[in-house]
Amino acid sequence: MRFSRSRLAVASLACLAGISTLSPITLAASPAADLLIVNGRIYTQNPEQAWVEAIAIRDGKIEAVGSTEQLQSRRGDKTQLIDLGGKMAMPSINEAHSHPVWGGLKHLFQCNFPFTVTPDVLANTLKACVARSETLWIQGGQWDSDFFKTHKIASPRAWLDAVSGDKAIVLTDDTGHNAWVNSKALGLLQIDANFTPPSGMTVKHELDSREPNGVLVEANSYIRSFVPDWTDDQYLKAARYAIQESNQFGITGLKDADASEAVVRSYYNLAKQEGLNAHIATAIRISGKDSKHVFDFAEIDRISKQYALPDLKTNYVKIYTDGVPTAAHTAAMLEPYADTHQDDPLSLGALVVPENELDRVVSHLDAAGYGLKMHTAGDRAIRVALNAIEKARNANGPQGLMHELAHSEFVDDQDKPRFKALNVAADFSPYIWYPSGLTDAISSVVGERSRNMFQARMLLDHDATIIAGSDWPSGVKDNNPWPAIEALMTRANPFGQRQGEQLGAEQALNLTEALQIFTQNGAKALGRETETGSLETGKSADLIVLDRDLFKIEPSEISDTKVLMTIFQGRLVYTATK
C-alpha cells in the first residue's frame, strides 16, 4: 500500500501512533521541507552527531538534522509536521538475511503449525488442512529438528499416511533444509527402495529396510522439481505481505537470501504495479532436480539484468556450501560430530559443492561483479569458502563486493582474522542465539564445541563486519528484530523461557554495536551504505519511531519494543494502531 504525503494522511497516521502533528505555517529562508519531525530523541547512527531533536525531509531525502529550533526555518505552508513528544527515533532496520517471499507463501498458502507442535496436535492440524485443500499437494511446516528424537515414531511415512487421505504431504523442518513426506508424495517424487539420490541429498530408510521412511535430508531442490510452483499472483501477494509485515517491525531493507527467478520477479512485479516499501536485494540461485545449484552464468546474468530496478538490487548470488549442524549431520565440520562413529560417512558432514568447483564459481562470479552469500554453518565449510574467496581476490583484485558467509555458526580460530582481510561479512542469525530447542538440537550432535557457537564478540574484536538476519521462515515465526537485538546483548532467551541460562555469555555485544549491525552494516549488505543505514543529510529518509528509549531501559526489555511509525523514503509506510 502506498501512503499519501497529504496532510490528512500524515496527521491521521501519526495520531493513531500517539504522536502529535501540527498545522503548517509559513516561515522564510531555507527551502521548505515536505516533512518535519521535531521534539524527538533521535539516534542518528552517525558518530559525529549521534543525537538530534529534529529532521527535515524533502523529496524522500534527509535535507537537514539538528535541534527543533534550528529546523524551524524549514517549515513552509505545505510542510507536514510530526511532533515526537520526546519519543526515540532511529534509522530503520536493514535485514541482511531472510526469505521474505517464502515467509509470505507459508503464511498465506501453506499448512502451518508451530515448532513446538506435538504429534496429536499435528495430526488434527493436518486433517483440517486435508479437508479444506483443493490441490493434490499440501505443503507446510515446521517440525523441530529433534522431533523424531523427542517423539518415538517408528515410521514417519506411515504416521503421515494415517492422516493425509489421498493428498501428497510435504512438511519442512525448522531449518528449512529437510522434509517429511508421506507415501503419496514419495510415489510422485519417484523415490523408492531403488532410488539413488542426487549429490548432497539423503533418503532415510525404515528400520532394517531399504524402503524410504519419509524423511528426506537436503532435498528441497529435488522436491521443487516435482511440486507445482505457485502462480505469479501468489508470489506477488506473498511479496506484498512480507514487506508489510517487515515494515511493522521497523524494517525497510531486506536481502532475500535465496531467490529463484519467480521470487525475483515477484518483487519486480510489485515494484512496477504498486511500488516497493523497502530496499530489496536478491541473492539469485538456480537449482535443478539433480543439483542444489545450476551454475549457469549466462542465466544468472539474464535474471540479474532483466529485473534490476532502483529499489531492487539483483547483483547477488546464493551458494550453499554445506547444510545444518543438527541430527541431519550435513554441516561440514573440521572434527567429527560427537554422536557419530569414525566409519560414519557423515561424521564430518558434507560439502554441497566440491572445493575445486567452488573455487571456479566464486572466482567467476567475483570477477563479474556479484556479491556472494554463501551458506556456511560448519567450520570446515567456512574454511573452504574463505579459501575460495581468497583465491578469487588474488586473481581479480580486492575491489570486488563484500561477500557474506551465512550463519557462520562455528569459526575456527585461525579463520577469524580472514574475514576482515578478505572483505567478508559474518552473516549471523541472533534470532536463535539463546537456549532453545534448536540450540539444544545442535549441542546434542556437536558436543562440547557447541559452547563456541556464534562468536560475535570474538569476530568483532577481529574487526570483522557482522550482519544479521532472521532466516525467516526457517527457525523463527517472523522477522521481528527486537528479540534478536536483545539476544545479541544478553545471549539469553528473550521470551522469558529458560531463565538463568545463557548461550556463550562472553560473546555478548553492547547496544551500540548491536544497532550498528542492524542498521549500517545491513545497509552495506544491501549495497546501499551510502544511501541508508544512518540519519545524515543526503541519505534516504528511512527511520522508525519507537515506544521506548532503548538507551534508557534494561536489555531484557528490548524484545518488547514496538514500532510506532516506519518511514521509508520520506513516506509513512506503517503506523501502529492503539
PDB file of N, CA and C in Angstrom, residues 303-339:
ATOM      1  N   ILE A 303      18.807 -13.036 -15.467  1.00  0.00           N
ATOM      2  CA  ILE A 303      17.875 -12.727 -14.387  1.00  0.00           C
ATOM      3  C   ILE A 303      18.275 -11.414 -13.712  1.00  0.00           C
ATOM      4  N   SER A 304      19.564 -11.267 -13.449  1.00  0.00           N
ATOM      5  CA  SER A 304      20.051 -10.066 -12.773  1.00  0.00           C
ATOM      6  C   SER A 304      19.738  -8.812 -13.573  1.00  0.00           C
ATOM      7  N   LYS A 305      19.997  -8.838 -14.879  1.00  0.00           N
ATOM      8  CA  LYS A 305      19.790  -7.654 -15.717  1.00  0.00           C
ATOM      9  C   LYS A 305      18.314  -7.390 -15.991  1.00  0.00           C
ATOM     10  N   GLN A 306      17.533  -8.448 -16.139  1.00  0.00           N
ATOM     11  CA  GLN A 306      16.135  -8.290 -16.531  1.00  0.00           C
ATOM     12  C   GLN A 306      15.285  -7.633 -15.445  1.00  0.00           C
ATOM     13  N   TYR A 307      15.622  -7.890 -14.168  1.00  0.00           N
ATOM     14  CA  TYR A 307      14.733  -7.466 -13.091  1.00  0.00           C
ATOM     15  C   TYR A 307      15.292  -6.330 -12.221  1.00  0.00           C
ATOM     16  N   ALA A 308      16.467  -5.850 -12.535  1.00  0.00           N
ATOM     17  CA  ALA A 308      17.058  -4.790 -11.705  1.00  0.00           C
ATOM     18  C   ALA A 308      16.249  -3.495 -11.808  1.00  0.00           C
ATOM     19  N   LEU A 309      16.031  -2.854 -10.649  1.00  0.00           N
ATOM     20  CA  LEU A 309      15.321  -1.585 -10.554  1.00  0.00           C
ATOM     21  C   LEU A 309      15.997  -0.734  -9.485  1.00  0.00           C
ATOM     22  N   PRO A 310      15.678   0.554  -9.410  1.00  0.00           N
ATOM     23  CA  PRO A 310      16.327   1.390  -8.385  1.00  0.00           C
ATOM     24  C   PRO A 310      16.197   0.852  -6.967  1.00  0.00           C
ATOM     25  N   ASP A 311      15.026   0.336  -6.589  1.00  0.00           N
ATOM     26  CA  ASP A 311      14.849  -0.210  -5.240  1.00  0.00           C
ATOM     27  C   ASP A 311      15.024  -1.720  -5.179  1.00  0.00           C
ATOM     28  N   LEU A 312      15.452  -2.325  -6.286  1.00  0.00           N
ATOM     29  CA  LEU A 312      15.621  -3.782  -6.351  1.00  0.00           C
ATOM     30  C   LEU A 312      16.992  -4.107  -6.921  1.00  0.00           C
ATOM     31  N   LYS A 313      17.923  -4.462  -6.045  1.00  0.00           N
ATOM     32  CA  LYS A 313      19.274  -4.840  -6.472  1.00  0.00           C
ATOM     33  C   LYS A 313      19.317  -6.350  -6.696  1.00  0.00           C
ATOM     34  N   THR A 314      19.832  -6.746  -7.842  1.00  0.00           N
ATOM     35  CA  THR A 314      19.839  -8.159  -8.221  1.00  0.00           C
ATOM     36  C   THR A 314      21.256  -8.672  -8.494  1.00  0.00           C
ATOM     37  N   ASN A 315      22.254  -7.990  -7.946  1.00  0.00           N
ATOM     38  CA  ASN A 315      23.645  -8.355  -8.233  1.00  0.00           C
ATOM     39  C   ASN A 315      24.266  -9.187  -7.111  1.00  0.00           C
ATOM     40  N   TYR A 316      23.478 -10.142  -6.590  1.00  0.00           N
ATOM     41  CA  TYR A 316      23.973 -11.066  -5.564  1.00  0.00           C
ATOM     42  C   TYR A 316      23.589 -12.496  -5.956  1.00  0.00           C
ATOM     43  N   VAL A 317      24.396 -13.449  -5.522  1.00  0.00           N
ATOM     44  CA  VAL A 317      24.163 -14.856  -5.843  1.00  0.00           C
ATOM     45  C   VAL A 317      24.295 -15.689  -4.575  1.00  0.00           C
ATOM     46  N   LYS A 318      23.440 -16.686  -4.428  1.00  0.00           N
ATOM     47  CA  LYS A 318      23.477 -17.583  -3.265  1.00  0.00           C
ATOM     48  C   LYS A 318      24.187 -18.876  -3.630  1.00  0.00           C
ATOM     49  N   ILE A 319      25.057 -19.317  -2.737  1.00  0.00           N
ATOM     50  CA  ILE A 319      25.728 -20.614  -2.878  1.00  0.00           C
ATOM     51  C   ILE A 319      25.631 -21.350  -1.548  1.00  0.00           C
ATOM     52  N   TYR A 320      25.156 -22.579  -1.587  1.00  0.00           N
ATOM     53  CA  TYR A 320      25.191 -23.433  -0.400  1.00  0.00           C
ATOM     54  C   TYR A 320      26.480 -24.237  -0.429  1.00  0.00           C
ATOM     55  N   THR A 321      27.269 -24.131   0.644  1.00  0.00           N
ATOM     56  CA  THR A 321      28.474 -24.959   0.715  1.00  0.00           C
ATOM     57  C   THR A 321      28.279 -26.175   1.611  1.00  0.00           C
ATOM     58  N   ASP A 322      27.323 -26.087   2.559  1.00  0.00           N
ATOM     59  CA  ASP A 322      27.028 -27.244   3.409  1.00  0.00           C
ATOM     60  C   ASP A 322      25.591 -27.153   3.884  1.00  0.00           C
ATOM     61  N   GLY A 323      25.248 -27.954   4.915  1.00  0.00           N
ATOM     62  CA  GLY A 323      23.887 -27.988   5.420  1.00  0.00           C
ATOM     63  C   GLY A 323      23.765 -27.426   6.815  1.00  0.00           C
ATOM     64  N   VAL A 324      23.240 -28.239   7.739  1.00  0.00           N
ATOM     65  CA  VAL A 324      22.957 -27.756   9.092  1.00  0.00           C
ATOM     66  C   VAL A 324      23.546 -28.709  10.131  1.00  0.00           C
ATOM     67  N   PRO A 325      24.014 -28.165  11.287  1.00  0.00           N
ATOM     68  CA  PRO A 325      24.645 -28.996  12.325  1.00  0.00           C
ATOM     69  C   PRO A 325      23.626 -29.561  13.314  1.00  0.00           C
ATOM     70  N   THR A 326      22.648 -30.247  12.784  1.00  0.00           N
ATOM     71  CA  THR A 326      21.629 -30.882  13.623  1.00  0.00           C
ATOM     72  C   THR A 326      21.748 -32.391  13.441  1.00  0.00           C
ATOM     73  N   ALA A 327      20.692 -33.114  13.790  1.00  0.00           N
ATOM     74  CA  ALA A 327      20.712 -34.572  13.652  1.00  0.00           C
ATOM     75  C   ALA A 327      20.910 -35.011  12.202  1.00  0.00           C
ATOM     76  N   ALA A 328      20.699 -34.081  11.259  1.00  0.00           N
ATOM     77  CA  ALA A 328      20.929 -34.400   9.847  1.00  0.00           C
ATOM     78  C   ALA A 328      22.412 -34.566   9.534  1.00  0.00           C
ATOM     79  N   HIS A 329      23.298 -33.978  10.370  1.00  0.00           N
ATOM     80  CA  HIS A 329      24.753 -34.083  10.198  1.00  0.00           C
ATOM     81  C   HIS A 329      25.213 -33.598   8.818  1.00  0.00           C
ATOM     82  N   THR A 330      24.652 -32.511   8.327  1.00  0.00           N
ATOM     83  CA  THR A 330      25.014 -32.058   6.982  1.00  0.00           C
ATOM     84  C   THR A 330      25.907 -30.818   6.969  1.00  0.00           C
ATOM     85  N   ALA A 331      26.118 -30.162   8.102  1.00  0.00           N
ATOM     86  CA  ALA A 331      27.100 -29.072   8.142  1.00  0.00           C
ATOM     87  C   ALA A 331      28.496 -29.671   8.088  1.00  0.00           C
ATOM     88  N   ALA A 332      29.374 -29.097   7.287  1.00  0.00           N
ATOM     89  CA  ALA A 332      30.728 -29.627   7.109  1.00  0.00           C
ATOM     90  C   ALA A 332      31.629 -29.155   8.248  1.00  0.00           C
ATOM     91  N   MET A 333      32.143 -30.110   9.020  1.00  0.00           N
ATOM     92  CA  MET A 333      32.912 -29.811  10.222  1.00  0.00           C
ATOM     93  C   MET A 333      34.367 -30.253  10.076  1.00  0.00           C
ATOM     94  N   LEU A 334      35.251 -29.600  10.828  1.00  0.00           N
ATOM     95  CA  LEU A 334      36.665 -29.987  10.842  1.00  0.00           C
ATOM     96  C   LEU A 334      36.901 -31.208  11.732  1.00  0.00           C
ATOM     97  N   GLU A 335      36.055 -31.367  12.758  1.00  0.00           N
ATOM     98  CA  GLU A 335      36.144 -32.524  13.652  1.00  0.00           C
ATOM     99  C   GLU A 335      34.822 -33.279  13.598  1.00  0.00           C
ATOM    100  N   PRO A 336      34.854 -34.596  13.882  1.00  0.00           N
ATOM    101  CA  PRO A 336      33.633 -35.405  13.761  1.00  0.00           C
ATOM    102  C   PRO A 336      32.529 -34.948  14.718  1.00  0.00           C
ATOM    103  N   TYR A 337      31.290 -35.168  14.300  1.00  0.00           N
ATOM    104  CA  TYR A 337      30.157 -34.941  15.188  1.00  0.00           C
ATOM    105  C   TYR A 337      30.283 -35.849  16.405  1.00  0.00           C
ATOM    106  N   ALA A 338      29.869 -35.312  17.545  1.00  0.00           N
ATOM    107  CA  ALA A 338      30.047 -36.028  18.807  1.00  0.00           C
ATOM    108  C   ALA A 338      29.228 -37.304  18.883  1.00  0.00           C
ATOM    109  N   ASP A 339      28.134 -37.380  18.136  1.00  0.00           N
ATOM    110  CA  ASP A 339      27.259 -38.554  18.228  1.00  0.00           C
ATOM    111  C   ASP A 339      27.436 -39.515  17.062  1.00  0.00           C
TER     112      ASP A 339
END
